[in-house]
mmCIF file of C-alpha atoms in Angstrom:
data_model
loop_
_atom_site.group_PDB
_atom_site.id
_atom_site.type_symbol
_atom_site.label_atom_id
_atom_site.label_comp_id
_atom_site.label_asym_id
_atom_site.label_seq_id
_atom_site.Cartn_x
_atom_site.Cartn_y
_atom_site.Cartn_z
ATOM 1 C CA MET T 15 8.698 -5.544 10.247
ATOM 2 C CA ALA T 16 7.308 -8.818 9.538
ATOM 3 C CA GLY T 17 4.532 -10.635 7.583
ATOM 4 C CA PHE T 18 5.325 -8.904 4.207
ATOM 5 C CA ALA T 19 3.857 -5.700 5.660
ATOM 6 C CA LEU T 20 5.502 -2.505 5.417
ATOM 7 C CA LEU T 21 4.104 0.934 5.445
ATOM 8 C CA THR T 22 6.885 4.053 5.397
ATOM 9 C CA LEU T 23 6.442 7.607 6.123
ATOM 10 C CA ALA T 24 9.282 9.915 5.039
ATOM 11 C CA ALA T 25 9.879 13.531 6.003
ATOM 12 C CA CYS T 26 17.411 7.576 -15.114
ATOM 13 C CA GLN T 27 19.120 7.322 -18.196
ATOM 14 C CA ALA T 28 18.086 6.663 -21.739
ATOM 15 C CA GLY T 29 18.565 3.183 -23.269
ATOM 16 C CA SER T 30 17.379 1.155 -20.595
ATOM 17 C CA SER T 31 15.583 -2.418 -20.660
ATOM 18 C CA VAL T 32 12.286 -1.099 -19.480
ATOM 19 C CA SER T 33 10.020 0.794 -21.622
ATOM 20 C CA ARG T 34 8.351 3.930 -21.111
ATOM 21 C CA SER T 35 4.720 3.847 -20.646
ATOM 22 C CA SER T 36 1.814 5.455 -18.667
ATOM 23 C CA GLU T 37 0.533 1.820 -18.405
ATOM 24 C CA LEU T 38 2.070 -0.846 -16.831
ATOM 25 C CA ASP T 39 1.698 -4.377 -15.991
ATOM 26 C CA MET T 40 1.532 -5.527 -12.582
ATOM 27 C CA ASN T 41 2.590 -8.768 -11.371
ATOM 28 C CA TRP T 42 0.725 -10.902 -8.496
ATOM 29 C CA THR T 43 3.555 -12.171 -6.354
ATOM 30 C CA ARG T 44 3.137 -15.451 -4.279
ATOM 31 C CA ASP T 45 3.082 -13.352 -1.069
ATOM 32 C CA GLY T 46 -0.145 -11.559 -2.252
ATOM 33 C CA LEU T 47 1.630 -8.479 -3.079
ATOM 34 C CA PHE T 48 1.860 -6.363 -6.848
ATOM 35 C CA GLU T 49 5.013 -5.517 -8.325
ATOM 36 C CA VAL T 50 6.524 -3.852 -11.389
ATOM 37 C CA ASP T 51 9.683 -3.906 -13.582
ATOM 38 C CA ALA T 52 11.635 -0.809 -13.091
ATOM 39 C CA GLU T 53 15.161 0.679 -13.610
ATOM 40 C CA LEU T 54 17.838 2.759 -11.866
ATOM 41 C CA PHE T 55 20.255 4.552 -13.957
ATOM 42 C CA GLY T 56 19.758 2.137 -16.849
ATOM 43 C CA GLU T 57 20.134 -0.824 -14.581
ATOM 44 C CA GLY T 58 17.082 -3.388 -14.434
ATOM 45 C CA PRO T 59 14.865 -4.662 -14.876
ATOM 46 C CA LEU T 60 14.432 -4.475 -10.981
ATOM 47 C CA ARG T 61 11.242 -5.660 -9.304
ATOM 48 C CA LEU T 62 9.320 -2.965 -7.037
ATOM 49 C CA ILE T 63 6.583 -3.577 -4.970
ATOM 50 C CA VAL T 64 3.560 -1.116 -5.617
ATOM 51 C CA ASP T 65 3.028 0.269 -2.486
ATOM 52 C CA THR T 66 0.422 2.892 -1.746
ATOM 53 C CA GLY T 67 1.395 3.149 1.758
ATOM 54 C CA SER T 68 4.648 4.501 1.454
ATOM 55 C CA GLU T 69 5.529 8.270 0.982
ATOM 56 C CA ARG T 70 8.560 7.480 -1.202
ATOM 57 C CA SER T 71 10.133 4.934 -3.235
ATOM 58 C CA ALA T 72 13.045 2.599 -2.122
ATOM 59 C CA ILE T 73 15.617 0.323 -2.916
ATOM 60 C CA ASP T 74 17.618 -2.209 -1.760
ATOM 61 C CA PRO T 75 21.196 -1.256 -0.583
ATOM 62 C CA GLN T 76 22.611 -4.220 -2.494
ATOM 63 C CA ILE T 77 21.835 -2.416 -5.738
ATOM 64 C CA MET T 78 22.933 0.905 -4.418
ATOM 65 C CA ARG T 79 26.323 -0.825 -3.528
ATOM 66 C CA ARG T 80 26.328 -2.468 -7.005
ATOM 67 C CA LEU T 81 25.959 0.953 -8.819
ATOM 68 C CA ASP T 82 28.291 2.563 -6.451
ATOM 69 C CA LEU T 83 25.670 5.229 -5.367
ATOM 70 C CA PRO T 84 25.707 6.956 -2.129
ATOM 71 C CA VAL T 85 23.279 6.057 0.584
ATOM 72 C CA ARG T 86 23.592 8.730 3.282
ATOM 73 C CA ASP T 87 22.330 11.978 1.806
ATOM 74 C CA GLY T 88 19.089 11.835 3.975
ATOM 75 C CA ALA T 89 17.508 9.810 6.509
ATOM 76 C CA PHE T 90 13.839 8.808 6.963
ATOM 77 C CA HIS T 91 11.628 7.206 9.505
ATOM 78 C CA ALA T 92 10.066 3.669 8.174
ATOM 79 C CA TYR T 93 6.990 2.684 10.380
ATOM 80 C CA GLY T 94 6.112 -0.825 10.123
ATOM 81 C CA LEU T 95 3.482 -2.974 11.924
ATOM 82 C CA PHE T 96 5.561 -3.777 14.849
ATOM 83 C CA SER T 97 8.738 -1.024 14.735
ATOM 84 C CA VAL T 98 9.949 2.316 13.646
ATOM 85 C CA GLU T 99 13.392 2.067 11.732
ATOM 86 C CA MET T 100 15.558 4.987 10.497
ATOM 87 C CA VAL T 101 16.623 4.274 6.979
ATOM 88 C CA ASP T 102 19.091 6.100 4.781
ATOM 89 C CA GLY T 103 18.444 8.168 1.441
ATOM 90 C CA SER T 104 20.142 8.695 -1.665
ATOM 91 C CA GLN T 105 19.828 12.183 -3.255
ATOM 92 C CA GLY T 106 19.316 12.371 -6.904
ATOM 93 C CA ALA T 107 18.811 8.713 -7.338
ATOM 94 C CA ARG T 108 15.434 8.163 -8.947
ATOM 95 C CA VAL T 109 13.636 4.753 -9.894
ATOM 96 C CA ARG T 110 11.686 4.542 -12.916
ATOM 97 C CA ALA T 111 8.582 2.504 -13.901
ATOM 98 C CA GLY T 112 7.623 3.323 -17.518
ATOM 99 C CA ASP T 113 6.725 7.011 -16.928
ATOM 100 C CA PHE T 114 6.195 6.660 -13.140
ATOM 101 C CA GLU T 115 9.646 8.255 -11.495
ATOM 102 C CA SER T 116 10.469 8.670 -8.141
ATOM 103 C CA SER T 117 11.136 12.071 -6.079
ATOM 104 C CA ASP T 118 15.031 13.429 -5.691
ATOM 105 C CA THR T 119 15.548 11.332 -2.542
ATOM 106 C CA LEU T 120 15.232 7.679 -2.643
ATOM 107 C CA MET T 121 14.739 5.780 0.508
ATOM 108 C CA VAL T 122 17.484 3.044 0.855
ATOM 109 C CA MET T 123 16.335 0.156 3.138
ATOM 110 C CA PRO T 124 16.794 -3.817 3.053
ATOM 111 C CA MET T 125 14.562 -5.982 0.950
ATOM 112 C CA HIS T 126 16.362 -9.221 0.341
ATOM 113 C CA GLY T 127 16.275 -11.366 3.285
ATOM 114 C CA SER T 128 15.313 -8.761 5.656
ATOM 115 C CA GLY T 129 12.598 -8.465 8.535
ATOM 116 C CA ALA T 130 10.350 -6.966 5.828
ATOM 117 C CA GLY T 131 10.277 -10.226 3.953
ATOM 118 C CA LEU T 132 9.404 -8.312 0.777
ATOM 119 C CA PRO T 133 10.006 -10.497 -2.450
ATOM 120 C CA ALA T 134 11.579 -7.308 -4.441
ATOM 121 C CA ASP T 135 14.413 -5.113 -5.231
ATOM 122 C CA GLY T 136 12.436 -2.190 -3.739
ATOM 123 C CA ILE T 137 9.255 -0.045 -3.488
ATOM 124 C CA LEU T 138 7.397 2.043 -6.065
ATOM 125 C CA GLY T 139 5.803 4.434 -3.393
ATOM 126 C CA MET T 140 3.326 7.494 -3.606
ATOM 127 C CA ASP T 141 5.976 10.035 -4.910
ATOM 128 C CA ALA T 142 6.126 7.801 -8.095
ATOM 129 C CA LEU T 143 2.590 7.137 -8.536
ATOM 130 C CA PHE T 144 1.795 10.691 -8.466
ATOM 131 C CA SER T 145 4.575 11.634 -10.389
ATOM 132 C CA GLN T 146 2.505 12.384 -13.604
ATOM 133 C CA ARG T 147 -0.260 14.458 -12.107
ATOM 134 C CA ALA T 148 0.502 17.508 -13.819
ATOM 135 C CA THR T 149 -0.222 15.982 -17.175
ATOM 136 C CA HIS T 150 -2.258 13.113 -16.105
ATOM 137 C CA ARG T 151 -5.084 13.634 -13.677
ATOM 138 C CA TYR T 152 -5.881 10.292 -12.889
ATOM 139 C CA VAL T 153 -4.001 7.157 -11.264
ATOM 140 C CA VAL T 154 -5.763 3.661 -11.669
ATOM 141 C CA LEU T 155 -4.725 0.873 -9.771
ATOM 142 C CA ASP T 156 -6.697 -2.034 -11.531
ATOM 143 C CA PHE T 157 -5.723 -4.777 -9.087
ATOM 144 C CA ALA T 158 -8.667 -7.028 -10.797
ATOM 145 C CA THR T 159 -6.393 -7.027 -14.354
ATOM 146 C CA SER T 160 -3.129 -6.097 -12.551
ATOM 147 C CA LYS T 161 -2.549 -2.984 -14.629
ATOM 148 C CA LEU T 162 -1.248 0.313 -13.461
ATOM 149 C CA SER T 163 -1.800 3.443 -15.211
ATOM 150 C CA ALA T 164 -1.822 7.041 -15.512
ATOM 151 C CA LYS T 165 -4.521 9.033 -17.271
ATOM 152 C CA ARG T 166 -5.279 12.250 -18.773
ATOM 153 C CA ASP T 167 -9.045 11.421 -18.728
ATOM 154 C CA LEU T 168 -11.317 8.390 -17.996
ATOM 155 C CA ASP T 169 -12.835 6.567 -20.773
ATOM 156 C CA ALA T 170 -16.727 6.142 -20.956
ATOM 157 C CA ARG T 171 -16.955 2.546 -19.870
ATOM 158 C CA MET T 172 -15.175 3.515 -16.679
ATOM 159 C CA ARG T 173 -17.082 6.769 -15.817
ATOM 160 C CA ARG T 174 -20.393 4.638 -16.042
ATOM 161 C CA GLY T 175 -19.153 1.994 -13.512
ATOM 162 C CA ILE T 176 -18.165 4.914 -11.077
ATOM 163 C CA SER T 177 -21.221 5.377 -8.556
ATOM 164 C CA ASN T 178 -19.545 8.209 -6.403
ATOM 165 C CA TRP T 179 -16.445 9.550 -5.407
ATOM 166 C CA THR T 180 -14.912 9.851 -1.874
ATOM 167 C CA ASP T 181 -12.966 12.641 -0.244
ATOM 168 C CA LEU T 182 -9.394 11.750 0.526
ATOM 169 C CA GLU T 183 -8.279 13.174 3.983
ATOM 170 C CA THR T 184 -5.264 14.240 5.751
ATOM 171 C CA PRO T 185 -5.456 13.740 9.340
ATOM 172 C CA ASN T 186 -1.858 14.518 9.911
ATOM 173 C CA PRO T 187 -0.673 17.700 7.617
ATOM 174 C CA ASP T 188 2.770 16.566 7.985
ATOM 175 C CA HIS T 189 2.117 13.393 6.079
ATOM 176 C CA PRO T 190 -0.594 14.541 2.988
ATOM 177 C CA GLY T 191 0.695 11.915 0.677
ATOM 178 C CA PHE T 192 -1.350 9.034 1.669
ATOM 179 C CA LEU T 193 -5.034 7.624 0.368
ATOM 180 C CA ILE T 194 -6.942 8.008 3.482
ATOM 181 C CA PHE T 195 -10.803 7.818 3.416
ATOM 182 C CA ASP T 196 -13.886 6.948 5.143
ATOM 183 C CA VAL T 197 -14.706 3.083 5.859
ATOM 184 C CA SER T 198 -17.669 1.482 8.011
ATOM 185 C CA ILE T 199 -17.271 -1.863 9.502
ATOM 186 C CA GLY T 200 -20.223 -3.711 11.383
ATOM 187 C CA GLY T 201 -22.002 -0.316 11.482
ATOM 188 C CA ILE T 202 -19.090 1.473 13.232
ATOM 189 C CA ASP T 203 -17.428 4.621 11.194
ATOM 190 C CA GLY T 204 -13.695 5.040 11.099
ATOM 191 C CA LYS T 205 -10.898 5.653 8.587
ATOM 192 C CA ALA T 206 -8.893 3.358 5.949
ATOM 193 C CA VAL T 207 -5.625 4.000 4.724
ATOM 194 C CA LEU T 208 -5.001 2.076 1.403
ATOM 195 C CA ASP T 209 -1.905 0.328 1.661
ATOM 196 C CA SER T 210 -1.092 -2.052 -1.227
ATOM 197 C CA GLY T 211 2.170 -2.856 0.189
ATOM 198 C CA LEU T 212 0.582 -4.675 3.279
ATOM 199 C CA ALA T 213 -0.407 -8.205 2.512
ATOM 200 C CA PHE T 214 -3.172 -8.432 5.089
ATOM 201 C CA SER T 215 -5.354 -5.785 6.578
ATOM 202 C CA VAL T 216 -5.216 -4.492 10.275
ATOM 203 C CA MET T 217 -7.655 -2.764 12.359
ATOM 204 C CA ASN T 218 -6.621 -0.981 15.115
ATOM 205 C CA ARG T 219 -7.752 -1.725 19.106
ATOM 206 C CA GLN T 220 -9.905 1.465 18.670
ATOM 207 C CA PHE T 221 -12.058 -0.230 16.162
ATOM 208 C CA ALA T 222 -11.914 -3.575 17.808
ATOM 209 C CA GLU T 223 -13.332 -1.987 21.064
ATOM 210 C CA ALA T 224 -15.960 0.073 19.132
ATOM 211 C CA LEU T 225 -17.071 -3.363 17.711
ATOM 212 C CA ALA T 226 -17.387 -4.572 21.308
ATOM 213 C CA LEU T 227 -14.972 -7.691 20.261
ATOM 214 C CA ARG T 228 -14.256 -10.083 22.920
ATOM 215 C CA GLY T 229 -11.797 -12.645 23.633
ATOM 216 C CA ARG T 230 -8.495 -13.167 21.920
ATOM 217 C CA THR T 231 -7.869 -16.105 19.368
ATOM 218 C CA SER T 232 -4.509 -16.357 18.081
ATOM 219 C CA PHE T 233 -4.291 -17.623 14.615
ATOM 220 C CA ALA T 234 -0.469 -17.259 13.815
ATOM 221 C CA ASN T 235 2.723 -16.174 15.662
ATOM 222 C CA LEU T 236 4.111 -13.125 14.069
ATOM 223 C CA THR T 237 7.558 -11.907 14.752
ATOM 224 C CA ASP T 238 9.146 -8.371 14.801
ATOM 225 C CA VAL T 239 12.517 -7.365 13.841
ATOM 226 C CA HIS T 240 14.018 -8.275 16.847
ATOM 227 C CA GLY T 241 12.516 -11.604 16.891
ATOM 228 C CA GLU T 242 9.775 -11.168 19.492
ATOM 229 C CA VAL T 243 6.707 -12.885 19.009
ATOM 230 C CA VAL T 244 3.201 -10.784 18.724
ATOM 231 C CA ALA T 245 -0.043 -12.811 18.470
ATOM 232 C CA PRO T 246 -2.887 -10.215 17.161
ATOM 233 C CA MET T 247 -6.487 -11.425 17.559
ATOM 234 C CA ALA T 248 -8.434 -12.667 14.627
ATOM 235 C CA MET T 249 -11.825 -10.911 14.557
ATOM 236 C CA PRO T 250 -15.364 -12.387 13.722
ATOM 237 C CA SER T 251 -16.318 -11.576 10.519
ATOM 238 C CA ARG T 252 -18.130 -8.155 9.823
ATOM 239 C CA PRO T 253 -19.392 -6.679 6.921
ATOM 240 C CA MET T 254 -17.834 -3.530 5.419
ATOM 241 C CA ARG T 255 -18.623 -0.483 3.386
ATOM 242 C CA THR T 256 -16.125 1.785 1.882
ATOM 243 C CA LEU T 257 -15.437 3.741 -1.500
ATOM 244 C CA GLY T 258 -19.143 2.659 -2.474
ATOM 245 C CA LEU T 259 -18.204 -1.062 -2.236
ATOM 246 C CA ASN T 260 -19.691 -3.742 0.019
ATOM 247 C CA TRP T 261 -17.636 -6.683 1.449
ATOM 248 C CA ASP T 262 -20.330 -9.208 3.052
ATOM 249 C CA ARG T 263 -17.827 -10.675 5.442
ATOM 250 C CA ILE T 264 -14.317 -9.703 6.501
ATOM 251 C CA GLN T 265 -11.819 -11.089 8.898
ATOM 252 C CA LEU T 266 -8.849 -8.776 10.198
ATOM 253 C CA MET T 267 -5.849 -8.954 12.367
ATOM 254 C CA VAL T 268 -6.476 -6.559 15.256
ATOM 255 C CA TYR T 269 -3.201 -4.670 16.296
ATOM 256 C CA ASN T 270 -2.102 -1.021 17.132
ATOM 257 C CA ALA T 271 0.384 -0.816 14.342
ATOM 258 C CA GLU T 272 3.102 1.894 14.695
ATOM 259 C CA ALA T 273 1.952 3.658 11.514
ATOM 260 C CA PHE T 274 -1.370 4.547 12.848
ATOM 261 C CA GLY T 275 0.143 7.260 15.022
ATOM 262 C CA PRO T 276 1.996 9.363 12.352
ATOM 263 C CA LEU T 277 -1.212 9.266 10.061
ATOM 264 C CA GLY T 278 -2.902 10.780 13.033
ATOM 265 C CA LEU T 279 -5.155 7.831 13.270
ATOM 266 C CA ASP T 280 -4.336 6.467 16.680
ATOM 267 C CA ASN T 281 -6.976 8.073 18.812
ATOM 268 C CA GLU T 282 -9.819 6.690 16.402
ATOM 269 C CA PRO T 283 -11.284 3.770 14.636
ATOM 270 C CA ALA T 284 -9.067 3.154 11.868
ATOM 271 C CA ILE T 285 -7.628 0.283 9.313
ATOM 272 C CA LEU T 286 -4.963 -0.372 7.322
ATOM 273 C CA LEU T 287 -6.492 -1.642 4.091
ATOM 274 C CA GLY T 288 -4.019 -4.344 2.362
ATOM 275 C CA ALA T 289 -3.719 -6.161 -0.710
ATOM 276 C CA ASP T 290 -6.034 -9.085 0.662
ATOM 277 C CA LEU T 291 -9.135 -6.942 0.504
ATOM 278 C CA ILE T 292 -8.370 -4.861 -2.399
ATOM 279 C CA ALA T 293 -7.081 -7.611 -4.828
ATOM 280 C CA SER T 294 -10.585 -7.672 -6.797
ATOM 281 C CA THR T 295 -11.039 -4.095 -7.323
ATOM 282 C CA VAL T 296 -10.214 -1.216 -9.679
ATOM 283 C CA ILE T 297 -8.900 1.898 -7.565
ATOM 284 C CA VAL T 298 -9.210 5.360 -9.361
ATOM 285 C CA VAL T 299 -7.639 8.523 -7.693
ATOM 286 C CA ASP T 300 -8.434 11.982 -8.902
ATOM 287 C CA THR T 301 -5.241 13.803 -8.120
ATOM 288 C CA ARG T 302 -6.765 16.996 -8.866
ATOM 289 C CA LEU T 303 -9.475 16.955 -7.030
ATOM 290 C CA GLY T 304 -8.175 14.880 -3.984
ATOM 291 C CA LYS T 305 -10.789 12.043 -4.450
ATOM 292 C CA ILE T 306 -10.910 8.380 -4.657
ATOM 293 C CA THR T 307 -13.307 5.717 -5.874
ATOM 294 C CA ALA T 308 -13.312 2.083 -6.609
ATOM 295 C CA LEU T 309 -14.948 -0.317 -9.040
ATOM 296 C CA PRO T 310 -15.484 -4.153 -8.231
ATOM 297 C CA GLU T 311 -14.349 -6.914 -10.246
ATOM 298 C CA SER T 312 -17.756 -8.709 -9.995
ATOM 299 C CA PRO T 313 -21.085 -7.245 -11.016
ATOM 300 C CA ASP T 314 -22.781 -8.099 -7.565
ATOM 301 C CA ASP T 315 -20.516 -5.377 -6.003
ATOM 302 C CA THR T 316 -19.094 -7.927 -3.427
ATOM 303 C CA ALA T 317 -15.445 -8.766 -2.554
ATOM 304 C CA PRO T 318 -14.628 -12.081 -1.374
ATOM 305 C CA LEU T 319 -13.792 -13.352 2.147
ATOM 306 C CA TYR T 320 -10.244 -13.388 2.843
ATOM 307 C CA ASP T 321 -9.051 -16.341 4.805
ATOM 308 C CA LEU T 322 -6.224 -15.194 7.443
ATOM 309 C CA ASN T 323 -5.372 -18.652 8.382
ATOM 310 C CA LEU T 324 -3.926 -19.064 4.953
ATOM 311 C CA TRP T 325 -1.043 -16.920 6.177
ATOM 312 C CA SER T 326 -0.328 -18.993 9.304
ATOM 313 C CA THR T 327 2.383 -21.015 7.811
ATOM 314 C CA ARG T 328 4.068 -18.213 5.875
ATOM 315 C CA LEU T 329 3.974 -15.780 8.922
ATOM 316 C CA ASN T 330 5.807 -18.343 11.060
#
């Protein structure tokens, strides 16, 4: 896994230093991701990346060893951009960020100084983000003002700003916990996976071929966990529409990431929609009806162009 990109799929005590709340401040890291303060058995604050591209939450093994917690109670596949890895699990260990709490088995995977390159102690995955769905119908990821919240109901202002709802889909029923929905790029329809733990968005080759892209322009040398160089293409700018929002121009890496297969998206146009494109939006998920929508930061309903070349020095 490289380039601060990670997408994973997976078959606390009182008196802590992290306050309980259904609304959390997200910190925008220097690597373009979003993190929150969390705790594990009263240990904290820990820094967890808010990752809608991970079914389960995860923690670095250094922290597990410090707390003398077992790390081999389960095993999970972790699908990154360039590789598939087996990671351990710890049953009964739950990380908590405010009122968001992970499920029974916590993934244990290297974070510090690892090939993943994530500047954090762990991941706050979909299990924690949806942990309050029984009492809080909506999950709001406000990347524009860096707020994460679970809400019983939406206020009148937010309701007025929502123009439409989009159905969430499950192409692979074995992995139902992901935010997958329709997207249109350059007039070609496909599927998008919301992956806030991915610093830059990635299009698969099926999408590129449907757009009739020609030529390969390398803009950065990305290395996988084995040190092998991967040089994806930089595609020409195209307009994108999804969740009722319009992007006038976007630039995407084109690569058949390992994650597309398990999600059931390896044979159709698909995109991993990362933090580069959602950083100026407010994402609202209706967990009861399985719907998603977005509100832009700016009133012109247009997200800015993201310059992939800015990442060239960080990815080498």
